[in-house]
């Protein structure tokens, strides 16, 4: 079921495991609120893209409702997954192609501390939730995707560098598709960079 989404989630889970496993004793769940602003290449061609333009990506990530005391009551092997942060965001295309709004949950971990100075670090995050779009459900245009639905599954992956406890810069990849639940199922994949601010 939902083979394409399953494949994307499996890749994300494998990446999380690989990144978290070597530093399990040091990886730390990030649970605080952040706001991000991204600039993304829309529907990148190296992942089969047809649409064009640059996307502007504002996103709000709110503090996890699961506190550290509750997290510590969970078996250690599962602690990395029990503090998701509620997330809401948008992707506005600057060339008139598909726009998105989305909500869901983000899991983020600090993988390394003190890389170049005492308060910096390396982070890795994943997002999952529904995405809402104004794209074409079915189109004969060479430069438009056949999305099949205005409500799609959305996943994203982010690798970041924290300059200090307040600011983060990151590389970001997101994917939307309907997982084969509609007649047409051409995905959109965006890639770019973001800057985050803790609040």
Short mmCIF file of C-alpha atoms in Angstrom, two decimals:
data_model
loop_
_atom_site.label_atom_id
_atom_site.label_comp_id
_atom_site.label_asym_id
_atom_site.label_seq_id
_atom_site.Cartn_x
_atom_site.Cartn_y
_atom_site.Cartn_z
CA UNK A 1 0.00 0.00 0.00
CA UNK A 2 1.23 3.44 -0.88
CA UNK A 3 4.46 2.06 -2.30
CA UNK A 4 5.95 5.40 -3.33
CA UNK A 5 5.29 7.02 0.05
CA UNK A 6 6.53 3.90 1.78
CA UNK A 7 9.75 4.11 -0.22
CA UNK A 8 10.27 7.79 0.70
CA UNK A 9 9.58 7.11 4.38
CA UNK A 10 11.88 4.09 4.31
CA UNK A 11 14.66 6.26 2.89
CA UNK A 12 14.03 8.86 5.59
CA UNK A 13 13.94 6.25 8.33
CA UNK A 14 17.14 4.66 7.04
CA UNK A 15 18.83 8.06 6.92
CA UNK A 16 17.66 8.82 10.44
CA UNK A 17 18.93 5.45 11.68
CA UNK A 18 22.30 5.85 9.99
CA UNK A 19 22.73 9.39 11.28
CA UNK A 20 21.45 8.67 14.77
CA UNK A 21 22.96 5.25 15.40
CA UNK A 22 26.64 6.25 15.58
CA UNK A 23 25.90 9.00 18.08
CA UNK A 24 22.93 7.57 19.95
CA UNK A 25 24.46 8.58 23.24
CA UNK A 26 24.86 12.17 22.02
CA UNK A 27 21.89 12.71 19.65
CA UNK A 28 19.29 14.93 21.24
CA UNK A 29 15.66 15.52 20.34
CA UNK A 30 15.04 19.16 19.40
CA UNK A 31 11.73 20.17 20.97
CA UNK A 32 11.60 23.99 20.90
CA UNK A 33 9.74 26.33 18.52
CA UNK A 34 11.36 27.61 15.32
CA UNK A 35 10.46 29.63 12.26
CA UNK A 36 12.09 28.88 8.89
CA UNK A 37 12.36 30.69 5.59
CA UNK A 38 13.49 28.72 2.55
CA UNK A 39 14.31 29.33 -1.09
CA UNK A 40 13.79 26.16 -3.13
CA UNK A 41 14.23 25.06 -6.73
CA UNK A 42 10.75 23.95 -7.81
CA UNK A 43 10.22 20.39 -9.11
CA UNK A 44 13.92 19.80 -9.63
CA UNK A 45 14.84 18.16 -12.93
CA UNK A 46 17.33 15.68 -11.46
CA UNK A 47 14.31 14.07 -9.73
CA UNK A 48 12.10 14.03 -12.82
CA UNK A 49 10.75 17.56 -12.68
CA UNK A 50 8.80 19.36 -15.40
CA UNK A 51 7.53 22.49 -13.67
CA UNK A 52 9.72 25.56 -13.16
CA UNK A 53 10.54 28.48 -10.94
CA UNK A 54 11.71 29.28 -7.46
CA UNK A 55 9.64 28.55 -4.35
CA UNK A 56 9.49 30.66 -1.20
CA UNK A 57 8.95 28.47 1.87
CA UNK A 58 7.86 30.01 5.19
CA UNK A 59 7.34 27.46 7.97
CA UNK A 60 6.44 27.50 11.66
CA UNK A 61 7.49 24.59 13.87
CA UNK A 62 5.98 24.66 17.35
CA UNK A 63 7.36 23.16 20.55
CA UNK A 64 6.70 19.47 21.05
CA UNK A 65 3.74 18.74 23.35
CA UNK A 66 5.73 15.81 24.77
CA UNK A 67 8.02 16.99 27.57
CA UNK A 68 11.39 15.47 28.47
CA UNK A 69 10.01 13.73 31.57
CA UNK A 70 7.46 11.85 29.49
CA UNK A 71 10.09 11.07 26.87
CA UNK A 72 12.35 9.56 29.55
CA UNK A 73 9.55 7.17 30.56
CA UNK A 74 9.68 5.57 27.10
CA UNK A 75 12.13 2.71 26.41
CA UNK A 76 15.43 4.21 25.25
CA UNK A 77 15.28 2.67 21.79
CA UNK A 78 12.09 4.67 21.03
CA UNK A 79 12.98 8.02 22.60
CA UNK A 80 14.19 9.51 19.33
CA UNK A 81 10.66 9.33 17.88
CA UNK A 82 8.35 10.45 20.71
CA UNK A 83 8.78 14.24 20.55
CA UNK A 84 7.31 15.41 17.22
CA UNK A 85 6.75 19.13 16.77
CA UNK A 86 3.50 20.44 15.19
CA UNK A 87 4.31 22.14 11.88
CA UNK A 88 2.51 24.43 9.45
CA UNK A 89 3.95 25.96 6.29
CA UNK A 90 3.52 27.03 2.68
CA UNK A 91 5.37 26.86 -0.61
CA UNK A 92 4.69 29.74 -2.99
CA UNK A 93 5.94 29.34 -6.55
CA UNK A 94 7.24 32.55 -8.13
CA UNK A 95 6.48 31.48 -11.72
CA UNK A 96 2.80 30.58 -11.52
CA UNK A 97 3.21 26.84 -11.09
CA UNK A 98 1.99 24.69 -8.18
CA UNK A 99 1.66 26.31 -4.74
CA UNK A 100 1.26 24.34 -1.52
CA UNK A 101 0.11 24.69 2.07
CA UNK A 102 0.81 21.92 4.58
CA UNK A 103 0.60 20.84 8.19
CA UNK A 104 1.86 17.86 10.09
CA UNK A 105 4.73 16.92 12.39
CA UNK A 106 8.49 17.42 12.33
CA UNK A 107 11.04 15.26 14.16
CA UNK A 108 14.47 16.86 14.53
CA UNK A 109 17.63 15.66 16.26
CA UNK A 110 20.90 17.34 17.06
CA UNK A 111 23.48 14.79 15.97
CA UNK A 112 26.69 16.52 16.97
CA UNK A 113 27.70 19.30 19.36
CA UNK A 114 30.73 21.57 19.44
CA UNK A 115 31.91 20.92 15.92
CA UNK A 116 33.72 24.24 15.48
CA UNK A 117 32.70 26.12 18.64
CA UNK A 118 31.01 25.14 21.92
CA UNK A 119 27.41 25.99 20.97
CA UNK A 120 27.18 24.87 17.32
CA UNK A 121 25.98 21.51 15.98
CA UNK A 122 24.68 19.29 13.19
CA UNK A 123 20.93 18.57 12.93
CA UNK A 124 18.74 16.21 10.92
CA UNK A 125 14.95 16.44 10.57
CA UNK A 126 12.04 14.76 8.84
CA UNK A 127 8.45 15.94 8.26
CA UNK A 128 5.29 14.03 7.44
CA UNK A 129 1.74 15.27 6.90
CA UNK A 130 -0.88 16.27 4.33
CA UNK A 131 -0.12 18.89 1.68
CA UNK A 132 -2.77 20.96 -0.10
CA UNK A 133 -2.02 22.26 -3.59
CA UNK A 134 -3.49 24.30 -6.43
CA UNK A 135 -1.76 22.27 -9.16
CA UNK A 136 -3.19 20.43 -12.14
CA UNK A 137 -5.00 17.16 -11.46
CA UNK A 138 -4.60 16.22 -15.12
CA UNK A 139 -2.90 18.30 -17.79
CA UNK A 140 -1.63 17.81 -21.32
CA UNK A 141 0.88 20.64 -20.92
CA UNK A 142 4.52 19.58 -21.18
CA UNK A 143 5.49 21.76 -18.22
CA UNK A 144 2.76 20.74 -15.74
CA UNK A 145 2.53 17.70 -13.48
CA UNK A 146 -0.59 15.48 -13.28
CA UNK A 147 -0.96 15.45 -9.50
CA UNK A 148 -4.24 13.53 -9.37
CA UNK A 149 -5.47 15.22 -6.19
CA UNK A 150 -5.42 18.58 -4.44
CA UNK A 151 -4.60 16.78 -1.15
CA UNK A 152 -1.33 14.84 -1.21
CA UNK A 153 1.06 13.12 1.16
CA UNK A 154 4.07 15.27 1.95
CA UNK A 155 7.47 14.29 3.31
CA UNK A 156 10.61 16.37 3.77
CA UNK A 157 14.19 15.81 4.88
CA UNK A 158 16.56 18.44 6.24
CA UNK A 159 20.24 18.49 7.17
CA UNK A 160 21.24 21.58 9.12
CA UNK A 161 24.10 23.35 10.82
CA UNK A 162 23.35 25.29 14.02
CA UNK A 163 25.59 28.34 14.29
CA UNK A 164 24.42 28.84 17.87
CA UNK A 165 21.31 28.01 19.96
CA UNK A 166 19.25 30.52 17.91
CA UNK A 167 20.20 30.25 14.21
CA UNK A 168 20.32 27.26 11.82
CA UNK A 169 21.07 26.98 8.11
CA UNK A 170 20.13 23.84 6.22
CA UNK A 171 19.76 21.89 2.98
CA UNK A 172 16.16 20.83 2.39
CA UNK A 173 14.27 18.35 0.17
CA UNK A 174 10.50 17.91 0.05
CA UNK A 175 8.23 15.53 -1.87
CA UNK A 176 4.48 15.45 -2.53
CA UNK A 177 2.45 12.67 -4.19
CA UNK A 178 -0.79 10.75 -3.66
CA UNK A 179 0.83 7.36 -3.25
CA UNK A 180 -1.10 5.83 -6.13
CA UNK A 181 -4.53 6.58 -4.61
CA UNK A 182 -5.62 8.59 -7.67
CA UNK A 183 -5.54 7.84 -11.39
CA UNK A 184 -2.66 10.27 -11.91
CA UNK A 185 0.26 10.44 -9.49
CA UNK A 186 3.15 12.57 -10.68
CA UNK A 187 5.13 13.86 -7.74
CA UNK A 188 6.72 17.26 -7.18
CA UNK A 189 10.15 17.40 -5.51
CA UNK A 190 11.67 20.68 -4.35
CA UNK A 191 15.25 21.21 -3.21
CA UNK A 192 17.05 24.19 -1.70
CA UNK A 193 18.22 25.93 1.43
CA UNK A 194 16.56 27.36 4.53
CA UNK A 195 17.44 29.50 7.50
CA UNK A 196 15.83 28.92 10.87
CA UNK A 197 15.34 31.07 13.97
CA UNK A 198 14.47 29.74 17.42
CA UNK A 199 11.64 31.58 19.22
#
